Tab-separated table of C-alpha atoms in Angstrom:
chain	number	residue	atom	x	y	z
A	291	UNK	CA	-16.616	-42.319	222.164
A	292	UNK	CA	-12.820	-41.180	221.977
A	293	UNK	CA	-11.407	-39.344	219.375
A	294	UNK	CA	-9.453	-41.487	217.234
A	295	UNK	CA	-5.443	-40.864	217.726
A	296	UNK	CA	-3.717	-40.624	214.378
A	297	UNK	CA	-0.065	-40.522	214.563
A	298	UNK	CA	3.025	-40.053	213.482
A	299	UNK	CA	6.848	-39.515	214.006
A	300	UNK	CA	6.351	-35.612	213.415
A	301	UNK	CA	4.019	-33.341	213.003
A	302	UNK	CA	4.665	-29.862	211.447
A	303	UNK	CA	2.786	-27.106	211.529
A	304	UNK	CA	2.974	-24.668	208.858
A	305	UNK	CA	2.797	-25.377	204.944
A	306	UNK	CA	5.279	-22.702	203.692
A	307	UNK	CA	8.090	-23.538	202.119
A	308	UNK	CA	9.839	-23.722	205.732
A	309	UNK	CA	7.698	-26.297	206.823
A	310	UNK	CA	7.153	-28.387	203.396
A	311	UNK	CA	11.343	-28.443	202.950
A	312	UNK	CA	11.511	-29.519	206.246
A	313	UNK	CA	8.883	-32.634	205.441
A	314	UNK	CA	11.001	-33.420	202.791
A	315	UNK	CA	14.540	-34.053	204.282
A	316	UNK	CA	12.751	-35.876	207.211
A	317	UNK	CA	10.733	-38.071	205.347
A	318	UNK	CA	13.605	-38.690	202.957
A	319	UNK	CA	15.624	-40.168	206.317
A	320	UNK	CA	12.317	-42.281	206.857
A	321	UNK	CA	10.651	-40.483	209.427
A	322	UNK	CA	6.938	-40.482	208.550
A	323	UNK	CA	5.627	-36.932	208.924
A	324	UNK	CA	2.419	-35.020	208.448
A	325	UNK	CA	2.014	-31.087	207.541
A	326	UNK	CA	-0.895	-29.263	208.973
A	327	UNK	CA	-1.953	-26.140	207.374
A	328	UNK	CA	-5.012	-23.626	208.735
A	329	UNK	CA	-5.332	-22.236	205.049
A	330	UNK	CA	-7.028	-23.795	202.219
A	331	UNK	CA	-3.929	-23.888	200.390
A	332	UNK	CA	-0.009	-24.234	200.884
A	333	UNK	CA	2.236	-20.481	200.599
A	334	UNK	CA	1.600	-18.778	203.494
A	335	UNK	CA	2.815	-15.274	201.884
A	336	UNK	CA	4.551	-16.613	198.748
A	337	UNK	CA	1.356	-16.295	196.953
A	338	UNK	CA	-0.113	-15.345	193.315
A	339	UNK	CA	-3.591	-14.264	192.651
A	340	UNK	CA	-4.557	-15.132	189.345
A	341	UNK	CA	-6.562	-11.998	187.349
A	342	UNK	CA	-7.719	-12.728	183.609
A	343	UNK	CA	-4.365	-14.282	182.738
A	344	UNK	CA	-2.374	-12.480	184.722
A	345	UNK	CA	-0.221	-13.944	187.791
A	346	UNK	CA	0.242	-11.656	190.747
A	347	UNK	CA	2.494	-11.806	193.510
A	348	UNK	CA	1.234	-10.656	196.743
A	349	UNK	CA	4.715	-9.606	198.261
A	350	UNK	CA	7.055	-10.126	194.996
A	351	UNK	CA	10.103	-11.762	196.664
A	352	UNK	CA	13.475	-11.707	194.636
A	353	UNK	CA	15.111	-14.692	194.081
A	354	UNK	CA	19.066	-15.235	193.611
A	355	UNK	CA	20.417	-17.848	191.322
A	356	UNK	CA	23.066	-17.776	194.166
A	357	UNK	CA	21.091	-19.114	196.845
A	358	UNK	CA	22.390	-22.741	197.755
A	359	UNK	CA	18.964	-24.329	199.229
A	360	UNK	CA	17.369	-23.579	196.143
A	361	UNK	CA	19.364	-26.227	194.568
A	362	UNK	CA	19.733	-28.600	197.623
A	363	UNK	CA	15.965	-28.550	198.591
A	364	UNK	CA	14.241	-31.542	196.919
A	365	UNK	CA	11.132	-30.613	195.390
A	366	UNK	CA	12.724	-27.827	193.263
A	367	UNK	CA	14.458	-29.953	190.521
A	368	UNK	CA	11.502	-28.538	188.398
A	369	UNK	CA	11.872	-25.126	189.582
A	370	UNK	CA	12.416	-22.808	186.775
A	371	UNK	CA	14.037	-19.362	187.520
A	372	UNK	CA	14.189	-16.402	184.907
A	373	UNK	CA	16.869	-13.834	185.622
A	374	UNK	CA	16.095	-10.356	185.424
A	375	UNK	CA	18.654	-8.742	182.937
A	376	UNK	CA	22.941	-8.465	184.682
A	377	UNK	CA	23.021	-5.731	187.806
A	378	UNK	CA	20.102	-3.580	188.131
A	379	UNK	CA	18.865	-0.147	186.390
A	380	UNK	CA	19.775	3.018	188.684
A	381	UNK	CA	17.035	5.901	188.306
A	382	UNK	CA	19.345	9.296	189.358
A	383	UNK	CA	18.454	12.894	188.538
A	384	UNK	CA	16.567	11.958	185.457
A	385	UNK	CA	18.933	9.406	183.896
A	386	UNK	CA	18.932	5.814	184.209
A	387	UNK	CA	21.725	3.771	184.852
A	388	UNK	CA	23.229	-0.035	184.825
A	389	UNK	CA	24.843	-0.964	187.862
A	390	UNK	CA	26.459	-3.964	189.554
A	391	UNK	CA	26.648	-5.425	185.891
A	392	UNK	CA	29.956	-6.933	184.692
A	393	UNK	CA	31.349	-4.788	181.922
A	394	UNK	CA	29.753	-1.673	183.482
A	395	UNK	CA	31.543	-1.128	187.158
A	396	UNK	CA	29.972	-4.155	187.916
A	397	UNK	CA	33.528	-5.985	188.123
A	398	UNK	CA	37.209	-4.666	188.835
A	399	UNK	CA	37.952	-4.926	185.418
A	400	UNK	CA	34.500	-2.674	184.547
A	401	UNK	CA	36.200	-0.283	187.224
A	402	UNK	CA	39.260	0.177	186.104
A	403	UNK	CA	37.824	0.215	182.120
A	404	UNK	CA	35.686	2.980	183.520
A	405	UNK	CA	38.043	4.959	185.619
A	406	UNK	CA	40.299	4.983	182.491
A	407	UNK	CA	37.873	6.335	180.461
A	408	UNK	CA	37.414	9.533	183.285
A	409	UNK	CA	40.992	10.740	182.320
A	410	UNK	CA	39.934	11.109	178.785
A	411	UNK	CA	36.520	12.624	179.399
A	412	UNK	CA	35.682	15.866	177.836
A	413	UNK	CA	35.686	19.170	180.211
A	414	UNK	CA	32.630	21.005	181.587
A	415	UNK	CA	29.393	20.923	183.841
A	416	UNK	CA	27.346	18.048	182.210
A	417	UNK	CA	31.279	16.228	182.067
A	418	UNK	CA	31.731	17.005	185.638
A	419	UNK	CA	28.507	15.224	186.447
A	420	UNK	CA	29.149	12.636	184.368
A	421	UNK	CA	32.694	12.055	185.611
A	422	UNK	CA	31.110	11.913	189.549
A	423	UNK	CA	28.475	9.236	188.383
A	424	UNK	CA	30.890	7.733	186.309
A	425	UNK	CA	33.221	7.073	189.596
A	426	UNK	CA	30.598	6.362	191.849
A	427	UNK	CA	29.676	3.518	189.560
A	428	UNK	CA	33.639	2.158	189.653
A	429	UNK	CA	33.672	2.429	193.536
A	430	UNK	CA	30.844	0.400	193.430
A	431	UNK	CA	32.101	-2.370	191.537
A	432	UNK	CA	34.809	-2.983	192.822
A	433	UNK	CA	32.843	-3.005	196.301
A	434	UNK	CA	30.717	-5.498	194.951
A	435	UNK	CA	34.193	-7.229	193.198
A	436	UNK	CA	34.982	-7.491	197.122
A	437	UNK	CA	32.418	-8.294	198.723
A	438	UNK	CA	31.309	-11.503	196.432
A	439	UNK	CA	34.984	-12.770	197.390
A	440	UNK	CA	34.832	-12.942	200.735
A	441	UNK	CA	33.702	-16.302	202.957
A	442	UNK	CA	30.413	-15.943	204.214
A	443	UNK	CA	32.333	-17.143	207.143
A	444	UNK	CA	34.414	-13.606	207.659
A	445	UNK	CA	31.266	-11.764	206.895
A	446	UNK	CA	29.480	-13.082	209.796
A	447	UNK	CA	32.501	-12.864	212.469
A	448	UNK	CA	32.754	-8.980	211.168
A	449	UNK	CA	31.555	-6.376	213.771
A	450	UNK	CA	27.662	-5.805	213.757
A	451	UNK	CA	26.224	-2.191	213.152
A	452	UNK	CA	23.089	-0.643	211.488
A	453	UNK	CA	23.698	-1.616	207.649
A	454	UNK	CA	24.024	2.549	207.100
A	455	UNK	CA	26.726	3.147	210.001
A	456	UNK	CA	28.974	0.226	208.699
A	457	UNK	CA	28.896	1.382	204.993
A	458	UNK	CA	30.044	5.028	206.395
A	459	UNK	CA	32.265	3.698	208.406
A	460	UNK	CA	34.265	2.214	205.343
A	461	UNK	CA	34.762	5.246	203.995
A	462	UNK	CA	31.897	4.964	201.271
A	463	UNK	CA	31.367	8.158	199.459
A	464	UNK	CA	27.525	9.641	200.916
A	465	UNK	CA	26.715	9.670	197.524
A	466	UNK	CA	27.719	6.170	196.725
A	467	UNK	CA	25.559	5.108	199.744
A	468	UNK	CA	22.294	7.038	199.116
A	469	UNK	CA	22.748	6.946	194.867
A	470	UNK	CA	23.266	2.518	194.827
A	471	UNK	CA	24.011	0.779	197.833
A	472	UNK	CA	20.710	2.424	199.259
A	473	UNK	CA	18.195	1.861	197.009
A	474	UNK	CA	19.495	-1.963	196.206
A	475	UNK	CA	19.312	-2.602	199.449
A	476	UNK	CA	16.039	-1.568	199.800
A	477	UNK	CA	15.207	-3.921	197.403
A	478	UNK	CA	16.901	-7.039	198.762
A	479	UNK	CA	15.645	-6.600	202.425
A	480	UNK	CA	12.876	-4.170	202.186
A	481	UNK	CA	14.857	-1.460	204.415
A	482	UNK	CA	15.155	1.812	202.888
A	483	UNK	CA	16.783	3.450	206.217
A	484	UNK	CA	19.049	0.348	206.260
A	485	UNK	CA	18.568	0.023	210.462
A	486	UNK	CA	19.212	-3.929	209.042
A	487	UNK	CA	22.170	-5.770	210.588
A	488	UNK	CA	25.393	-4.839	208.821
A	489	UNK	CA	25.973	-8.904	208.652
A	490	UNK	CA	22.534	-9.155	206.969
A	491	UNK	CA	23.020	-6.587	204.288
A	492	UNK	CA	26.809	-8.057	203.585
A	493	UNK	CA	25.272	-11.010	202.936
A	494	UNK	CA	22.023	-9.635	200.808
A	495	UNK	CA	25.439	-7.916	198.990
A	496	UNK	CA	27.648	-11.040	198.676
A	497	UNK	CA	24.138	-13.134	197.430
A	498	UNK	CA	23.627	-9.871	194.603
A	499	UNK	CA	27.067	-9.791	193.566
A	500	UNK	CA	27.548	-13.629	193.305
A	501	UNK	CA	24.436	-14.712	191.422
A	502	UNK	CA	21.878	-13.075	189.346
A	503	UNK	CA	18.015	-11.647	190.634
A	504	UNK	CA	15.413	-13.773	189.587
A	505	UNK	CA	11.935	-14.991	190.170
A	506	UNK	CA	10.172	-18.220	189.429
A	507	UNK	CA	8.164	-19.064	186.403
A	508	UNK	CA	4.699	-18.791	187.005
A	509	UNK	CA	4.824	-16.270	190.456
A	510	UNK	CA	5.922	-17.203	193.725
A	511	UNK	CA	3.382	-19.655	194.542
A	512	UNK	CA	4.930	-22.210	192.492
A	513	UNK	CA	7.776	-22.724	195.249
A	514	UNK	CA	5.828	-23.998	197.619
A	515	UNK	CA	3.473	-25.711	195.525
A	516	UNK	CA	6.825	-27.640	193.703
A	517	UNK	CA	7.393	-28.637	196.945
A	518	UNK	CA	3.860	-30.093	198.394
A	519	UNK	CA	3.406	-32.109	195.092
A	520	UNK	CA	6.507	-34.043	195.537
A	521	UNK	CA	5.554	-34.731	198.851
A	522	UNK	CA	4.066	-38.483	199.206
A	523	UNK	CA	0.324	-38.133	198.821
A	524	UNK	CA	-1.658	-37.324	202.336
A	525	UNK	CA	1.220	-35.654	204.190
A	526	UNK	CA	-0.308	-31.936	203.903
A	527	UNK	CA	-3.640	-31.774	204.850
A	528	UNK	CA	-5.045	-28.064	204.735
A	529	UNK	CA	-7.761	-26.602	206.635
A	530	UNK	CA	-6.422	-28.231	209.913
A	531	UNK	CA	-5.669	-25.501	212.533
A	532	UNK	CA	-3.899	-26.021	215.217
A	533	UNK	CA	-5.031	-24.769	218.723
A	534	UNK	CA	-1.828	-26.189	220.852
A	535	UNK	CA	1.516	-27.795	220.648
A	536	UNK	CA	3.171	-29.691	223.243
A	537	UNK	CA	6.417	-32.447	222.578
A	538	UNK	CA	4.405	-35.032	221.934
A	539	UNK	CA	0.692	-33.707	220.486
A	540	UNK	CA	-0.754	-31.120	218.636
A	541	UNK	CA	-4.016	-30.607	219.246
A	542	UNK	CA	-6.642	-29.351	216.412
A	543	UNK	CA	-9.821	-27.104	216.183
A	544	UNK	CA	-11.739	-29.814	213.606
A	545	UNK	CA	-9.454	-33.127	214.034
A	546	UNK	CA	-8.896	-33.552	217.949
A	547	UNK	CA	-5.332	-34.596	218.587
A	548	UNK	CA	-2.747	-35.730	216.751
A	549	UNK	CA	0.392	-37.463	218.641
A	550	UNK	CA	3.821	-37.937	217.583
A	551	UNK	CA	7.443	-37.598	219.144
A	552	UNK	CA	8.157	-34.192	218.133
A	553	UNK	CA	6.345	-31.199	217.086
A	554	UNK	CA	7.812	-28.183	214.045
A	555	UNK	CA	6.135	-25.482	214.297
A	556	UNK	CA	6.902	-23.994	210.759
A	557	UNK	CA	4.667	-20.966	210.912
A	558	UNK	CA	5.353	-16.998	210.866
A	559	UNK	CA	6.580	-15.715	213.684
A	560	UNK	CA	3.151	-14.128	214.976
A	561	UNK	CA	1.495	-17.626	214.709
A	562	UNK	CA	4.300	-19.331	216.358
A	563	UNK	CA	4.277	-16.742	219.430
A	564	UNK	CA	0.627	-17.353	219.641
A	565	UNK	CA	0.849	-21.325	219.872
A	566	UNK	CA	4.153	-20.945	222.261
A	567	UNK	CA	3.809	-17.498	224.669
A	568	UNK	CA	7.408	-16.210	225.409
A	569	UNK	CA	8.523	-16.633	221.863
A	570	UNK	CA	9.682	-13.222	220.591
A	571	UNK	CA	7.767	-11.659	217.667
A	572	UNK	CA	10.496	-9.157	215.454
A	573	UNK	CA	9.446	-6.228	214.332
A	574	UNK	CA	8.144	-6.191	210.406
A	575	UNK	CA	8.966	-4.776	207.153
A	576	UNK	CA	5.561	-3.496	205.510
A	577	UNK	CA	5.333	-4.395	201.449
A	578	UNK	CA	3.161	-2.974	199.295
A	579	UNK	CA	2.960	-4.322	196.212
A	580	UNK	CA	0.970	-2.289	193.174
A	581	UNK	CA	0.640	-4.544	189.810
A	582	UNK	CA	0.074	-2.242	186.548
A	583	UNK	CA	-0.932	-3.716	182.939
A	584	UNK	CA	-0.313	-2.031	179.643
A	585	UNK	CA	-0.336	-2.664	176.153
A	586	UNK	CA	2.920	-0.258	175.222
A	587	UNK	CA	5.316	-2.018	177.436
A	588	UNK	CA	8.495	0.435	178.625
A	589	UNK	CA	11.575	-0.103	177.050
A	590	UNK	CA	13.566	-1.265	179.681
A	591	UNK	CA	13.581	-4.557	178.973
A	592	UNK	CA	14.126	-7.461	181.720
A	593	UNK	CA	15.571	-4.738	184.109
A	594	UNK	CA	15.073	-4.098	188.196
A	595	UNK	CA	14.511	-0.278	188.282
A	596	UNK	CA	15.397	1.175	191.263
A	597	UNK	CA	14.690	5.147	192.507
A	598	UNK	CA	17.699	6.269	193.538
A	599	UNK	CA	16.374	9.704	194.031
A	600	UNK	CA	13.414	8.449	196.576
A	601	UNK	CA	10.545	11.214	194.499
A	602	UNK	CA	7.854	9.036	194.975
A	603	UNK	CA	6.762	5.747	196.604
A	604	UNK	CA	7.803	2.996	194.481
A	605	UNK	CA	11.228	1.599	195.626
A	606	UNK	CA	12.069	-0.572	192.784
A	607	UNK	CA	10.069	-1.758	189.949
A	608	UNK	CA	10.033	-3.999	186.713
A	609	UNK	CA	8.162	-5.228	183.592
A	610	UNK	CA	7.799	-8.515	185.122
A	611	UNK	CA	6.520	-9.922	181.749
A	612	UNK	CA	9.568	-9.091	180.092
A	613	UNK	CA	11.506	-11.385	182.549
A	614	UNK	CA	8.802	-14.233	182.663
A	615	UNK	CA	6.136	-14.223	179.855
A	616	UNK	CA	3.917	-16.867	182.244
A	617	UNK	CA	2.825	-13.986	184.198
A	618	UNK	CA	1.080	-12.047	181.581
A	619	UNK	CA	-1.516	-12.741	178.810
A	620	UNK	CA	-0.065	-12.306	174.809
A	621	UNK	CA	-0.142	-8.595	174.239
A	622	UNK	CA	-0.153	-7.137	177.468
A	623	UNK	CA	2.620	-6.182	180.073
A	624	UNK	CA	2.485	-6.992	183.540
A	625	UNK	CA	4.291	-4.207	185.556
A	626	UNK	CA	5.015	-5.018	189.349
A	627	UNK	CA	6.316	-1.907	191.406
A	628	UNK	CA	6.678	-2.331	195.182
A	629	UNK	CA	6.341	0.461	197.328
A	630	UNK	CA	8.002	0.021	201.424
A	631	UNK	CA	6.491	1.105	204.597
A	632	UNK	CA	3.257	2.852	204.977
A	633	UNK	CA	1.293	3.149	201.812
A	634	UNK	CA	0.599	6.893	201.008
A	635	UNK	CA	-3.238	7.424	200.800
A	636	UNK	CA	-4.208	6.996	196.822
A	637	UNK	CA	-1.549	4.433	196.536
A	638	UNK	CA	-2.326	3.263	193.144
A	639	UNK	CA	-2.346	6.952	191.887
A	640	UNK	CA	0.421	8.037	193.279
A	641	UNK	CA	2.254	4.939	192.165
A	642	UNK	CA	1.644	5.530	188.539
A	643	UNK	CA	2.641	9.359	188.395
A	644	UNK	CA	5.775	8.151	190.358
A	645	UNK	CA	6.284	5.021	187.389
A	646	UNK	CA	5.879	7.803	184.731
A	647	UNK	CA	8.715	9.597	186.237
A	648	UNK	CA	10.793	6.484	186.174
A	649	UNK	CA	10.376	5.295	182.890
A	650	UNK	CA	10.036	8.262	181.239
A	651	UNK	CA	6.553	7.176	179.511
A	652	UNK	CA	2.928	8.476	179.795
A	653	UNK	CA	1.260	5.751	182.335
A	654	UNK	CA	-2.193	7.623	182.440
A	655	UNK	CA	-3.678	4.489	180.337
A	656	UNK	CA	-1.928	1.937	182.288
A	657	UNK	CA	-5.128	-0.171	184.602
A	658	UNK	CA	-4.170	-1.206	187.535
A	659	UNK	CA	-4.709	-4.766	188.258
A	660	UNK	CA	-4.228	-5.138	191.792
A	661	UNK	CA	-2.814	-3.654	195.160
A	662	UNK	CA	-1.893	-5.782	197.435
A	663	UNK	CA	-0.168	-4.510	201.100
A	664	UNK	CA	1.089	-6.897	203.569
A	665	UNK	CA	1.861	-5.379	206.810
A	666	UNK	CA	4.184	-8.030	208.377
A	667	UNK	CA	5.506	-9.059	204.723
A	668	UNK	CA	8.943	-9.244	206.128
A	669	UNK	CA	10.887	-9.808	209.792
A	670	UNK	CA	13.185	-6.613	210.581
A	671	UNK	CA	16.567	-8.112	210.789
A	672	UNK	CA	18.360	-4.941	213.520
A	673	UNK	CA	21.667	-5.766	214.890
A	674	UNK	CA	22.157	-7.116	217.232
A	675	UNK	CA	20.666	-10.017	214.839
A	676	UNK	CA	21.141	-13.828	215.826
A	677	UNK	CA	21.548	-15.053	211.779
A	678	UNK	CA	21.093	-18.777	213.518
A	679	UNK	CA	18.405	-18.614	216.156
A	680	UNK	CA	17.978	-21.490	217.894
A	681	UNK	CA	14.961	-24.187	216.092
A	682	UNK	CA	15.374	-26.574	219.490
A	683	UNK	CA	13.380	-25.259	221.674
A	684	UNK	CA	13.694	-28.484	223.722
A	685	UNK	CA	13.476	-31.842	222.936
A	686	UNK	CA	10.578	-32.609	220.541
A	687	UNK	CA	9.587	-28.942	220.232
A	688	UNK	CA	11.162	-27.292	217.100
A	689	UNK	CA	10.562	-24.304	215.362
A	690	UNK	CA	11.518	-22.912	211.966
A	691	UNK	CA	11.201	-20.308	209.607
A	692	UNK	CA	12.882	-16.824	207.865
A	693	UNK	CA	11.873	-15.261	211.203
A	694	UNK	CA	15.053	-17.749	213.124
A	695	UNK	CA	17.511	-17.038	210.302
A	696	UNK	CA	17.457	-14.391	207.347
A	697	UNK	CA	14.284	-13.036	206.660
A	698	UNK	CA	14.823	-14.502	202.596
A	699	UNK	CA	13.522	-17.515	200.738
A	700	UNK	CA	17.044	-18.503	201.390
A	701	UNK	CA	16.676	-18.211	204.964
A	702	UNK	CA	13.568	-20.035	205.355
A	703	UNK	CA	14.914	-22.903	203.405
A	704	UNK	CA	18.153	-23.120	205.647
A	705	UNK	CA	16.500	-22.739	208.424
A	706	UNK	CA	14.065	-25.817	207.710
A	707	UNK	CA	17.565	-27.606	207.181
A	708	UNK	CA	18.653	-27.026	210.215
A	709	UNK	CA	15.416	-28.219	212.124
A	710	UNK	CA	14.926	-31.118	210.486
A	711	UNK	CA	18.864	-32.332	211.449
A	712	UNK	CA	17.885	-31.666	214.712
A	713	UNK	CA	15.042	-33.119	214.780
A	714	UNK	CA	17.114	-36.302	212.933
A	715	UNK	CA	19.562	-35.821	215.868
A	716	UNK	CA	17.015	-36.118	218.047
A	717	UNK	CA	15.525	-39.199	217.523
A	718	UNK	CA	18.398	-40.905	216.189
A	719	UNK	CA	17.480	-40.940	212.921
A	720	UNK	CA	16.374	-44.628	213.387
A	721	UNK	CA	13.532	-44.731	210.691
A	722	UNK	CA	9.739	-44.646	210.976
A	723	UNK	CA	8.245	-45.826	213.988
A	724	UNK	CA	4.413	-44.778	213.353
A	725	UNK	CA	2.126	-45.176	210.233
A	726	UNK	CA	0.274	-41.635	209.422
A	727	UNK	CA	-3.533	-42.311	209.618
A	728	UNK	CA	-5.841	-40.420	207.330
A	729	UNK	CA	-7.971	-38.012	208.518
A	730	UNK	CA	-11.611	-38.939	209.767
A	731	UNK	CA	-12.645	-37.620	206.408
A	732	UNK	CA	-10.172	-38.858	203.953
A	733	UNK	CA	-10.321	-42.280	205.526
A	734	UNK	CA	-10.904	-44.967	202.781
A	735	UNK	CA	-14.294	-47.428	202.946
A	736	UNK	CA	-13.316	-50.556	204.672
């Protein structure tokens, strides 16, 4: 017997948020659509494990209340997003302090409150320091001021450098650089040595400076999992793998062949390259990300803590309980610190002597609740760095995801955007033209 032909206008492969945004705005123009998925569940690597009551992200991605598809992506009119508390915490020979928040250099007005205050400033060594710091702070605000002013438009028609080459090349203090710019960049693209695209990190800047670091209620798997539910019931099926693409078929390890007029692929960039040899695979950002519980929670409130110093290998960190109470049980504190690169050996150790340091608490008590290291967590974004990649590969062959445009939720999102209005384009957006079948096993009795 033949294997029964189920199709539809598109089929996309890949249920992360890439893929399942994508779904959306074509089904909302009428074009039936079905998402395949290999996994048992929709994510890819925004995903939580759940542990006695705690939720734990597997990569931790920041958020920005400043990204735009967040709001025009249907699906994520429920998404809730707590902010973590203006700027972010600066951890600097010893001290900790707020940067990149308004009132405190965070705004030309904090700058010039705080420069001010520097001609008034008691004499002396621990002055001096505090005077450098103190200017350091100002330069970055107004930088910040700048940057959140300018048109994404000029930013990417600037010049394109590694991210550390154009800051230098501004004339930003060495200090400045390594002290904030460094470690905040770090934790918006996951690039310590900032090789990243000078266009990328202006960006990463202008998104920081415009909005406010979040993450969504309930861990990252509640993104894409917004997003499948509003979906019309049947268009993800999960456990389907895909074995080859062509422009009109995608062929299946347990469900034969599924035809259509065009094909997404929606995957990561590994996957993609294996279903299409010749695409190019980036380099990757390696995440580790070590999830502490306590029942003394450090005083730092809702706060991003970043090591400006780099003693140790946590990056950035956070009480993530104190920004969204979902993620931890009543009495306990959920504290998420990521480290970049390769993991030393010992990595949960070494983590908490590093935390101790950072918060200036004892942390031999603290039980660590997971560690969980993702080697290709995030696409390297070097100059010279194509911020719109091409999704047509031809006509009826499309591809999507952070790995074609910024490697950021953002990204991902906008680059589903732009795939599906080709795909629109494409077809000439004139409606449905297939009904999708069920699969052999979700079939209904006749």
């Amino acid at each position: 017997m033949l294997e029964p032909v189920y199709q539809a206008d598109v089929v996309v492969v890949g249920a992360g948020i890439a893929g399942l945004s994508a779904a959306h705005r074509l089904i909302s123009a009428g074009v039936t659509t079905v998402v395949l998925e290999s996994a048992p569940c929709v994510g890819g690597r925004m995903s939580t494990e759940k542990v006695d009551g705690f939720r734990l992200d597997r990569i931790g991605q920041l958020l920005s209340t400043s990204y735009p598809e967040l709001r025009l992506t249907k699906g994520l009119d429920a998404l809730v997003l707590h902010p973590f508390a203006p700027g972010v915490l600066l951890h600097h020979d010893g001290r900790r302090h707020r940067a990149g928040a308004p009132g405190s250099g965070g705004s030309a007005r904090g700058a010039l409150h705080a420069v001010r205050a520097l001609a008034s400033a008691p004499r002396g060594p621990a002055a001096s320091s505090a005077r450098v710091g103190a200017v350091d702070l100002a330069r970055l605000g107004v930088a910040l001021t700048r940057i959140a002013g300018t048109p994404v438009e000029r930013i990417l028609a600037r010049p394109e450098h590694p991210a550390a080459h154009a800051l230098a090349a501004r004339g930003m203090p060495a200090r400045t650089i390594d002290g904030f710019l460094r470690p905040l960049l770090a934790a918006l693209l996951c690039d310590p040595e900032l090789t990243t695209s000078s266009r990328c990190a202006d960006l990463a800047l202008h998104s920081f400076a415009s909005g406010r670091l979040c993450v969504p209620e309930g861990g990252a798997e509640v993104v894409p999992e917004l997003l499948a539910r509003a979906l019309p019931p049947g268009t993800v099926r999960t456990g389907v793998r895909a074995t080859s693409v062509s422009t009109t078929s995608v062929t299946t390890a347990e469900h034969g062949e599924f035809r259509c007029r065009a094909v997404l692929l929606a995957t990561d960039a590994r996957a993609a390259a294996e279903l299409l040899p010749g695409l190019r695979v980036p380099d990757f950002h390696p995440v580790t990300v070590v999830h502490h519980t306590t029942d003394e929670p450090p005083v730092t409130g809702a706060s991003l803590l970043l090591d400006a110093d780099r003693g140790g290998p946590v990056a950035h960190t956070a009480v993530v309980s104190e920004v969204d109470p979902t993620r931890a049980p009543a009495g306990r504190a959920l504290v998420s610190s990521t480290v970049l690169g390769t993991p030393p050996e010992g990595v949960a150790t070494a983590v908490r002597m590093h935390l101790a340091r950072l918060y200036g608490t004892p942390t031999h008590r603290w039980e660590t609740l997971a560690v969980h290291h993702t080697p290709e967590a995030v696409p390297a974004m070097r100059p010279p760095h194509d911020l719109r990649r091409p999704v047509r590969l031809l006509a009826g062959l499309y591809v999507c995801g952070d790995h074609r445009d910024t490697s950021t939720v953002q990204g991902a999102l906008h680059s589903a955007h732009r795939a599906a209005s080709a795909i629109l384009t494409d077809l000439g957006a004139a409606g449905s033209m297939h009904r999708a079948d069920p699969l052999p096993g979700l079939r209904k009795a006749a």
